[in-house]
PDB file of C-alpha atoms in Angstrom:
ATOM      1  CA  UNK A 140      -0.022   0.095  -0.058  1.00 74.00           C
ATOM      2  CA  UNK A 141       1.229   3.401  -0.830  1.00 83.00           C
ATOM      3  CA  UNK A 142      -0.938   4.975   1.751  1.00 93.00           C
ATOM      4  CA  UNK A 143      -2.106   8.579   1.180  1.00 96.00           C
ATOM      5  CA  UNK A 144      -0.094  10.287  -1.693  1.00 96.00           C
ATOM      6  CA  UNK A 145      -0.162  14.020  -2.498  1.00 97.00           C
ATOM      7  CA  UNK A 146       0.964  16.021  -5.377  1.00 96.00           C
ATOM      8  CA  UNK A 147       2.609  18.085  -6.004  1.00 96.00           C
ATOM      9  CA  UNK A 148       5.199  18.581  -3.056  1.00 95.00           C
ATOM     10  CA  UNK A 149       6.088  22.223  -3.684  1.00 96.00           C
ATOM     11  CA  UNK A 150       4.418  24.804  -5.825  1.00 96.00           C
ATOM     12  CA  UNK A 151       4.707  28.524  -6.196  1.00 97.00           C
ATOM     13  CA  UNK A 152       1.736  30.483  -7.317  1.00 97.00           C
ATOM     14  CA  UNK A 153       1.194  34.194  -8.470  1.00 97.00           C
ATOM     15  CA  UNK A 154      -1.524  36.124  -6.850  1.00 97.00           C
ATOM     16  CA  UNK A 155      -4.876  35.225  -8.693  1.00 97.00           C
ATOM     17  CA  UNK A 156      -3.786  31.970 -10.194  1.00 97.00           C
ATOM     18  CA  UNK A 157      -5.684  28.612  -9.735  1.00 96.00           C
ATOM     19  CA  UNK A 158      -4.412  25.147  -8.898  1.00 97.00           C
ATOM     20  CA  UNK A 159      -5.547  21.724  -7.606  1.00 98.00           C
ATOM     21  CA  UNK A 160      -3.821  19.927  -4.901  1.00 98.00           C
ATOM     22  CA  UNK A 161      -4.138  16.060  -5.508  1.00 98.00           C
ATOM     23  CA  UNK A 162      -4.636  13.603  -2.842  1.00 98.00           C
ATOM     24  CA  UNK A 163      -5.492   9.802  -3.292  1.00 98.00           C
ATOM     25  CA  UNK A 164      -5.413   7.025  -0.908  1.00 97.00           C
ATOM     26  CA  UNK A 165      -5.389   3.155  -1.570  1.00 96.00           C
ATOM     27  CA  UNK A 166      -6.657   1.851   1.873  1.00 95.00           C
ATOM     28  CA  UNK A 167     -10.425   2.103   0.909  1.00 95.00           C
ATOM     29  CA  UNK A 168     -10.819   4.653   3.701  1.00 95.00           C
ATOM     30  CA  UNK A 169     -14.154   6.207   3.793  1.00 94.00           C
ATOM     31  CA  UNK A 170     -13.222   9.506   5.459  1.00 94.00           C
ATOM     32  CA  UNK A 171     -10.720  11.970   3.931  1.00 96.00           C
ATOM     33  CA  UNK A 172      -9.844  15.296   5.228  1.00 96.00           C
ATOM     34  CA  UNK A 173      -7.677  18.526   4.222  1.00 97.00           C
ATOM     35  CA  UNK A 174      -5.907  20.456   6.326  1.00 95.00           C
ATOM     36  CA  UNK A 175      -3.331  23.604   6.520  1.00 96.00           C
ATOM     37  CA  UNK A 176      -0.547  24.008   8.596  1.00 92.00           C
ATOM     38  CA  UNK A 177       0.712  27.433   9.410  1.00 90.00           C
ATOM     39  CA  UNK A 178       3.879  27.890  11.225  1.00 78.00           C
ATOM     40  CA  UNK A 179       3.289  27.477  15.182  1.00 72.00           C
ATOM     41  CA  UNK A 180      -0.576  27.192  14.498  1.00 78.00           C
ATOM     42  CA  UNK A 181      -0.971  23.397  14.512  1.00 82.00           C
ATOM     43  CA  UNK A 182      -3.583  22.300  12.052  1.00 89.00           C
ATOM     44  CA  UNK A 183      -6.704  23.726  10.632  1.00 91.00           C
ATOM     45  CA  UNK A 184      -9.450  21.797   8.847  1.00 92.00           C
ATOM     46  CA  UNK A 185     -10.315  23.081   5.554  1.00 96.00           C
ATOM     47  CA  UNK A 186     -12.929  20.628   4.179  1.00 96.00           C
ATOM     48  CA  UNK A 187     -13.692  16.805   4.930  1.00 95.00           C
ATOM     49  CA  UNK A 188     -15.435  13.974   3.293  1.00 95.00           C
ATOM     50  CA  UNK A 189     -17.249  11.078   4.988  1.00 93.00           C
ATOM     51  CA  UNK A 190     -17.611   9.191   1.539  1.00 94.00           C
ATOM     52  CA  UNK A 191     -18.089   9.496  -2.062  1.00 95.00           C
ATOM     53  CA  UNK A 192     -20.110  12.308  -3.160  1.00 95.00           C
ATOM     54  CA  UNK A 193     -20.492  13.857   0.473  1.00 95.00           C
ATOM     55  CA  UNK A 194     -18.271  16.908   1.439  1.00 96.00           C
ATOM     56  CA  UNK A 195     -18.606  19.436   4.234  1.00 95.00           C
ATOM     57  CA  UNK A 196     -16.802  22.442   5.329  1.00 94.00           C
ATOM     58  CA  UNK A 197     -14.297  22.635   8.063  1.00 92.00           C
ATOM     59  CA  UNK A 198     -12.964  25.503  10.259  1.00 89.00           C
ATOM     60  CA  UNK A 199     -11.287  27.598   7.297  1.00 94.00           C
ATOM     61  CA  UNK A 200     -13.073  26.674   3.970  1.00 96.00           C
ATOM     62  CA  UNK A 201     -13.323  30.170   2.427  1.00 96.00           C
ATOM     63  CA  UNK A 202     -11.026  30.394  -0.725  1.00 96.00           C
ATOM     64  CA  UNK A 203     -11.060  26.575  -1.469  1.00 98.00           C
ATOM     65  CA  UNK A 204     -13.353  23.786  -2.994  1.00 97.00           C
ATOM     66  CA  UNK A 205     -13.134  20.219  -2.834  1.00 98.00           C
ATOM     67  CA  UNK A 206     -14.895  17.245  -4.638  1.00 97.00           C
ATOM     68  CA  UNK A 207     -15.282  13.530  -3.940  1.00 97.00           C
ATOM     69  CA  UNK A 208     -16.239  11.499  -6.965  1.00 97.00           C
ATOM     70  CA  UNK A 209     -14.383   8.450  -5.977  1.00 97.00           C
ATOM     71  CA  UNK A 210     -13.453   6.905  -2.652  1.00 97.00           C
ATOM     72  CA  UNK A 211      -9.680   6.987  -3.432  1.00 97.00           C
ATOM     73  CA  UNK A 212      -9.510  10.659  -4.565  1.00 98.00           C
ATOM     74  CA  UNK A 213     -10.058  14.085  -2.844  1.00 98.00           C
ATOM     75  CA  UNK A 214      -8.805  17.042  -4.822  1.00 98.00           C
ATOM     76  CA  UNK A 215      -8.533  20.569  -3.378  1.00 98.00           C
ATOM     77  CA  UNK A 216      -9.073  23.322  -5.475  1.00 98.00           C
ATOM     78  CA  UNK A 217      -7.618  26.891  -5.017  1.00 96.00           C
ATOM     79  CA  UNK A 218      -9.346  29.043  -7.280  1.00 90.00           C
ATOM     80  CA  UNK A 219      -7.973  32.654  -6.858  1.00 94.00           C
ATOM     81  CA  UNK A 220      -4.731  32.173  -5.010  1.00 96.00           C
ATOM     82  CA  UNK A 221      -4.171  34.916  -2.404  1.00 97.00           C
ATOM     83  CA  UNK A 222      -0.788  35.077  -0.123  1.00 96.00           C
ATOM     84  CA  UNK A 223      -2.896  34.160   2.743  1.00 95.00           C
ATOM     85  CA  UNK A 224      -3.051  30.654   1.324  1.00 97.00           C
ATOM     86  CA  UNK A 225       0.674  30.303   1.524  1.00 96.00           C
ATOM     87  CA  UNK A 226       0.820  27.338   3.957  1.00 96.00           C
ATOM     88  CA  UNK A 227       1.718  23.649   3.974  1.00 95.00           C
ATOM     89  CA  UNK A 228      -1.304  21.451   3.000  1.00 97.00           C
ATOM     90  CA  UNK A 229      -1.889  17.918   4.357  1.00 96.00           C
ATOM     91  CA  UNK A 230      -4.474  15.298   3.373  1.00 97.00           C
ATOM     92  CA  UNK A 231      -5.286  12.696   5.620  1.00 96.00           C
ATOM     93  CA  UNK A 232      -7.691   9.735   5.522  1.00 95.00           C
ATOM     94  CA  UNK A 233      -9.428   7.444   8.032  1.00 92.00           C
ATOM     95  CA  UNK A 234     -11.511   4.195   7.792  1.00 89.00           C
ATOM     96  CA  UNK A 235     -14.396   6.140   9.884  1.00 82.00           C
ATOM     97  CA  UNK A 236     -14.784   3.251  12.469  1.00 82.00           C
ATOM     98  CA  UNK A 237     -12.857   1.840  15.488  1.00 82.00           C
ATOM     99  CA  UNK A 238     -10.221   4.213  16.840  1.00 82.00           C
ATOM    100  CA  UNK A 239     -10.476   6.722  13.923  1.00 85.00           C
ATOM    101  CA  UNK A 240      -6.812   7.224  13.393  1.00 89.00           C
ATOM    102  CA  UNK A 241      -5.918   9.319  10.477  1.00 92.00           C
ATOM    103  CA  UNK A 242      -3.334   8.662   8.137  1.00 94.00           C
ATOM    104  CA  UNK A 243      -1.431  11.602   6.623  1.00 95.00           C
ATOM    105  CA  UNK A 244       0.132  12.265   3.372  1.00 95.00           C
ATOM    106  CA  UNK A 245       3.512  13.950   3.037  1.00 93.00           C
ATOM    107  CA  UNK A 246       2.326  17.473   2.456  1.00 95.00           C
ATOM    108  CA  UNK A 247       2.315  19.980  -0.149  1.00 96.00           C
ATOM    109  CA  UNK A 248       4.265  23.363   0.454  1.00 95.00           C
ATOM    110  CA  UNK A 249       2.472  26.266  -1.519  1.00 97.00           C
ATOM    111  CA  UNK A 250       3.591  29.750  -1.722  1.00 96.00           C
ATOM    112  CA  UNK A 251       1.578  32.576  -3.274  1.00 97.00           C
ATOM    113  CA  UNK A 252       3.581  35.647  -4.167  1.00 96.00           C
TER     114      UNK A 252
ATOM    115  CA  UNK B 447     -16.607  25.175  20.691  1.00 65.00           C
ATOM    116  CA  UNK B 448     -14.278  22.175  20.879  1.00 72.00           C
ATOM    117  CA  UNK B 449     -10.348  23.342  21.916  1.00 87.00           C
ATOM    118  CA  UNK B 450      -7.008  21.520  22.293  1.00 92.00           C
ATOM    119  CA  UNK B 451      -4.408  23.555  23.819  1.00 93.00           C
ATOM    120  CA  UNK B 452      -0.562  22.463  24.628  1.00 94.00           C
ATOM    121  CA  UNK B 453       2.530  24.501  25.128  1.00 89.00           C
ATOM    122  CA  UNK B 454       4.417  25.429  22.184  1.00 90.00           C
ATOM    123  CA  UNK B 455       8.126  24.348  23.087  1.00 95.00           C
ATOM    124  CA  UNK B 456       9.975  21.587  25.479  1.00 97.00           C
ATOM    125  CA  UNK B 457      13.705  20.945  25.827  1.00 97.00           C
ATOM    126  CA  UNK B 458      15.012  18.020  27.682  1.00 97.00           C
ATOM    127  CA  UNK B 459      18.553  16.406  28.292  1.00 97.00           C
ATOM    128  CA  UNK B 460      18.935  13.145  26.228  1.00 97.00           C
ATOM    129  CA  UNK B 461      18.247  10.298  28.494  1.00 97.00           C
ATOM    130  CA  UNK B 462      16.037  12.258  30.673  1.00 97.00           C
ATOM    131  CA  UNK B 463      12.188  11.851  30.425  1.00 97.00           C
ATOM    132  CA  UNK B 464       9.980  14.432  28.598  1.00 97.00           C
ATOM    133  CA  UNK B 465       6.579  15.285  29.787  1.00 98.00           C
ATOM    134  CA  UNK B 466       4.018  16.804  27.239  1.00 98.00           C
ATOM    135  CA  UNK B 467       0.817  18.147  28.375  1.00 97.00           C
ATOM    136  CA  UNK B 468      -2.462  19.052  26.874  1.00 96.00           C
ATOM    137  CA  UNK B 469      -5.962  20.258  27.833  1.00 96.00           C
ATOM    138  CA  UNK B 470      -9.191  19.814  25.941  1.00 93.00           C
ATOM    139  CA  UNK B 471     -12.628  21.155  26.342  1.00 90.00           C
ATOM    140  CA  UNK B 472     -14.915  18.643  24.909  1.00 84.00           C
ATOM    141  CA  UNK B 473     -16.278  16.624  27.948  1.00 81.00           C
ATOM    142  CA  UNK B 474     -17.758  14.091  25.373  1.00 83.00           C
ATOM    143  CA  UNK B 475     -14.297  13.131  23.905  1.00 82.00           C
ATOM    144  CA  UNK B 476     -14.149   9.516  23.295  1.00 85.00           C
ATOM    145  CA  UNK B 477     -10.640   9.125  21.802  1.00 91.00           C
ATOM    146  CA  UNK B 478      -7.694  11.133  22.577  1.00 94.00           C
ATOM    147  CA  UNK B 479      -4.397  10.878  20.430  1.00 95.00           C
ATOM    148  CA  UNK B 480      -0.846  11.788  20.271  1.00 97.00           C
ATOM    149  CA  UNK B 481       0.652  12.313  16.904  1.00 96.00           C
ATOM    150  CA  UNK B 482       4.358  12.954  16.171  1.00 96.00           C
ATOM    151  CA  UNK B 483       5.553  15.017  13.156  1.00 93.00           C
ATOM    152  CA  UNK B 484       9.192  14.741  11.977  1.00 92.00           C
ATOM    153  CA  UNK B 485      10.688  17.647  10.029  1.00 88.00           C
ATOM    154  CA  UNK B 486       9.270  17.741   6.369  1.00 85.00           C
ATOM    155  CA  UNK B 487       6.789  14.933   6.990  1.00 87.00           C
ATOM    156  CA  UNK B 488       3.185  14.317   7.677  1.00 89.00           C
ATOM    157  CA  UNK B 489       1.804  13.379  11.082  1.00 93.00           C
ATOM    158  CA  UNK B 490       1.910   9.934  12.362  1.00 94.00           C
ATOM    159  CA  UNK B 491      -0.055   8.364  15.125  1.00 94.00           C
ATOM    160  CA  UNK B 492       2.039   7.756  17.983  1.00 95.00           C
ATOM    161  CA  UNK B 493      -0.503   6.237  20.566  1.00 95.00           C
ATOM    162  CA  UNK B 494      -3.988   6.778  21.715  1.00 94.00           C
ATOM    163  CA  UNK B 495      -6.010   6.428  24.484  1.00 95.00           C
ATOM    164  CA  UNK B 496      -9.791   5.473  25.170  1.00 92.00           C
ATOM    165  CA  UNK B 497     -11.708   7.882  27.447  1.00 89.00           C
ATOM    166  CA  UNK B 498     -12.634   5.196  29.777  1.00 90.00           C
ATOM    167  CA  UNK B 499      -8.997   4.605  30.594  1.00 92.00           C
ATOM    168  CA  UNK B 500      -6.655   6.593  33.060  1.00 94.00           C
ATOM    169  CA  UNK B 501      -3.367   5.354  31.721  1.00 96.00           C
ATOM    170  CA  UNK B 502      -1.876   3.340  28.800  1.00 96.00           C
ATOM    171  CA  UNK B 503       1.765   2.229  28.519  1.00 96.00           C
ATOM    172  CA  UNK B 504       3.598   1.312  25.220  1.00 92.00           C
ATOM    173  CA  UNK B 505       7.199   0.594  25.624  1.00 95.00           C
ATOM    174  CA  UNK B 506       8.815   4.180  26.577  1.00 97.00           C
ATOM    175  CA  UNK B 507       5.545   6.061  26.138  1.00 97.00           C
ATOM    176  CA  UNK B 508       3.138   6.625  29.015  1.00 97.00           C
ATOM    177  CA  UNK B 509      -0.094   8.387  28.373  1.00 97.00           C
ATOM    178  CA  UNK B 510      -2.000   9.521  31.450  1.00 97.00           C
ATOM    179  CA  UNK B 511      -5.786  10.857  31.201  1.00 96.00           C
ATOM    180  CA  UNK B 512      -7.436  12.907  33.767  1.00 95.00           C
ATOM    181  CA  UNK B 513     -10.961  13.195  32.621  1.00 93.00           C
ATOM    182  CA  UNK B 514     -12.137  15.257  35.334  1.00 93.00           C
ATOM    183  CA  UNK B 515      -9.792  17.977  34.747  1.00 94.00           C
ATOM    184  CA  UNK B 516      -9.740  17.359  30.851  1.00 94.00           C
ATOM    185  CA  UNK B 517      -6.099  16.762  30.951  1.00 96.00           C
ATOM    186  CA  UNK B 518      -3.771  14.526  28.761  1.00 96.00           C
ATOM    187  CA  UNK B 519      -0.191  13.815  28.954  1.00 97.00           C
ATOM    188  CA  UNK B 520       2.482  12.181  27.153  1.00 98.00           C
ATOM    189  CA  UNK B 521       5.707  10.856  29.136  1.00 98.00           C
ATOM    190  CA  UNK B 522       8.594   9.638  26.947  1.00 98.00           C
ATOM    191  CA  UNK B 523      11.299   7.685  29.006  1.00 98.00           C
ATOM    192  CA  UNK B 524      14.853   7.886  28.205  1.00 97.00           C
ATOM    193  CA  UNK B 525      14.517  10.620  25.794  1.00 98.00           C
ATOM    194  CA  UNK B 526      16.482  10.018  22.586  1.00 96.00           C
ATOM    195  CA  UNK B 527      17.641  12.564  19.712  1.00 95.00           C
ATOM    196  CA  UNK B 528      15.388  10.608  17.529  1.00 94.00           C
ATOM    197  CA  UNK B 529      12.659  11.735  19.539  1.00 97.00           C
ATOM    198  CA  UNK B 530      12.960  15.297  18.270  1.00 97.00           C
ATOM    199  CA  UNK B 531      10.005  16.143  16.577  1.00 96.00           C
ATOM    200  CA  UNK B 532       6.593  18.364  17.052  1.00 95.00           C
ATOM    201  CA  UNK B 533       4.101  16.278  19.205  1.00 97.00           C
ATOM    202  CA  UNK B 534       0.282  17.077  18.645  1.00 96.00           C
ATOM    203  CA  UNK B 535      -2.313  16.100  21.016  1.00 96.00           C
ATOM    204  CA  UNK B 536      -5.945  15.452  19.315  1.00 94.00           C
ATOM    205  CA  UNK B 537      -9.289  14.606  20.467  1.00 92.00           C
ATOM    206  CA  UNK B 538     -12.408  13.176  18.849  1.00 89.00           C
ATOM    207  CA  UNK B 539     -15.330  14.589  20.336  1.00 76.00           C
ATOM    208  CA  UNK B 540     -18.956  14.658  19.680  1.00 67.00           C
ATOM    209  CA  UNK B 541     -18.609  15.067  15.966  1.00 68.00           C
ATOM    210  CA  UNK B 542     -17.720  11.629  14.919  1.00 61.00           C
ATOM    211  CA  UNK B 543     -16.032  12.550  11.593  1.00 71.00           C
ATOM    212  CA  UNK B 544     -13.778  15.414  13.044  1.00 78.00           C
ATOM    213  CA  UNK B 545     -10.649  15.537  15.046  1.00 87.00           C
ATOM    214  CA  UNK B 546      -9.535  18.528  16.870  1.00 88.00           C
ATOM    215  CA  UNK B 547      -5.773  19.132  16.945  1.00 91.00           C
ATOM    216  CA  UNK B 548      -3.610  21.229  19.337  1.00 92.00           C
ATOM    217  CA  UNK B 549      -1.067  23.571  17.982  1.00 91.00           C
ATOM    218  CA  UNK B 550       1.802  20.937  18.699  1.00 94.00           C
ATOM    219  CA  UNK B 551       4.844  21.005  21.033  1.00 96.00           C
ATOM    220  CA  UNK B 552       8.102  21.343  19.766  1.00 95.00           C
ATOM    221  CA  UNK B 553      10.624  18.696  21.482  1.00 97.00           C
ATOM    222  CA  UNK B 554      14.218  19.508  21.388  1.00 97.00           C
ATOM    223  CA  UNK B 555      16.727  17.396  22.860  1.00 96.00           C
ATOM    224  CA  UNK B 556      19.863  18.829  24.544  1.00 94.00           C
ATOM    225  CA  UNK B 557      23.134  16.570  24.893  1.00 89.00           C
TER     226      UNK B 557
END
């Protein structure tokens, strides 16, 4: 199992550009999450999904969109990049039962200038 | 709303014990977790404790839960340089689908 994979690893965007951060998991997990991690601020939940076709807003959803058309994939879309979206983005997945342990991808470091 | 708090930094001497503390607000928490983040990597589950337990031991790790005070601690015995990382406390509360993370405690090891 590859676990949770994210692409790209790094990206620099200009203000106003758009991009999609990709996330794929091969563990047949029902739940998937997107977090952003700012220095010294811990993790903030952007969006999450409890299954294909179902998505919900987290703590900081403004400026982002998600879709969940398959169990495996949970892409995060930035439509009009702003400097405030400079951060490290982590995707995670979870079976959705038992201990609810979350498995994290390696992260995408995004800089908006 | 739900909140998880922990101190930002801890420095210990190699070979000593490290104790990382965490407080949370959600009294309906079912699971509480400790995640470890090494530089440039995602978080990895270190250990967890179910809310009806007071203590859990796993090799060098001891987790203590005081449910009355909503206080969780992680003790790492015989701290090694490989333990240098950021440690996140997290809790799964009333919302089954979400886990709330603390801001993380950066553990540094002195020789």
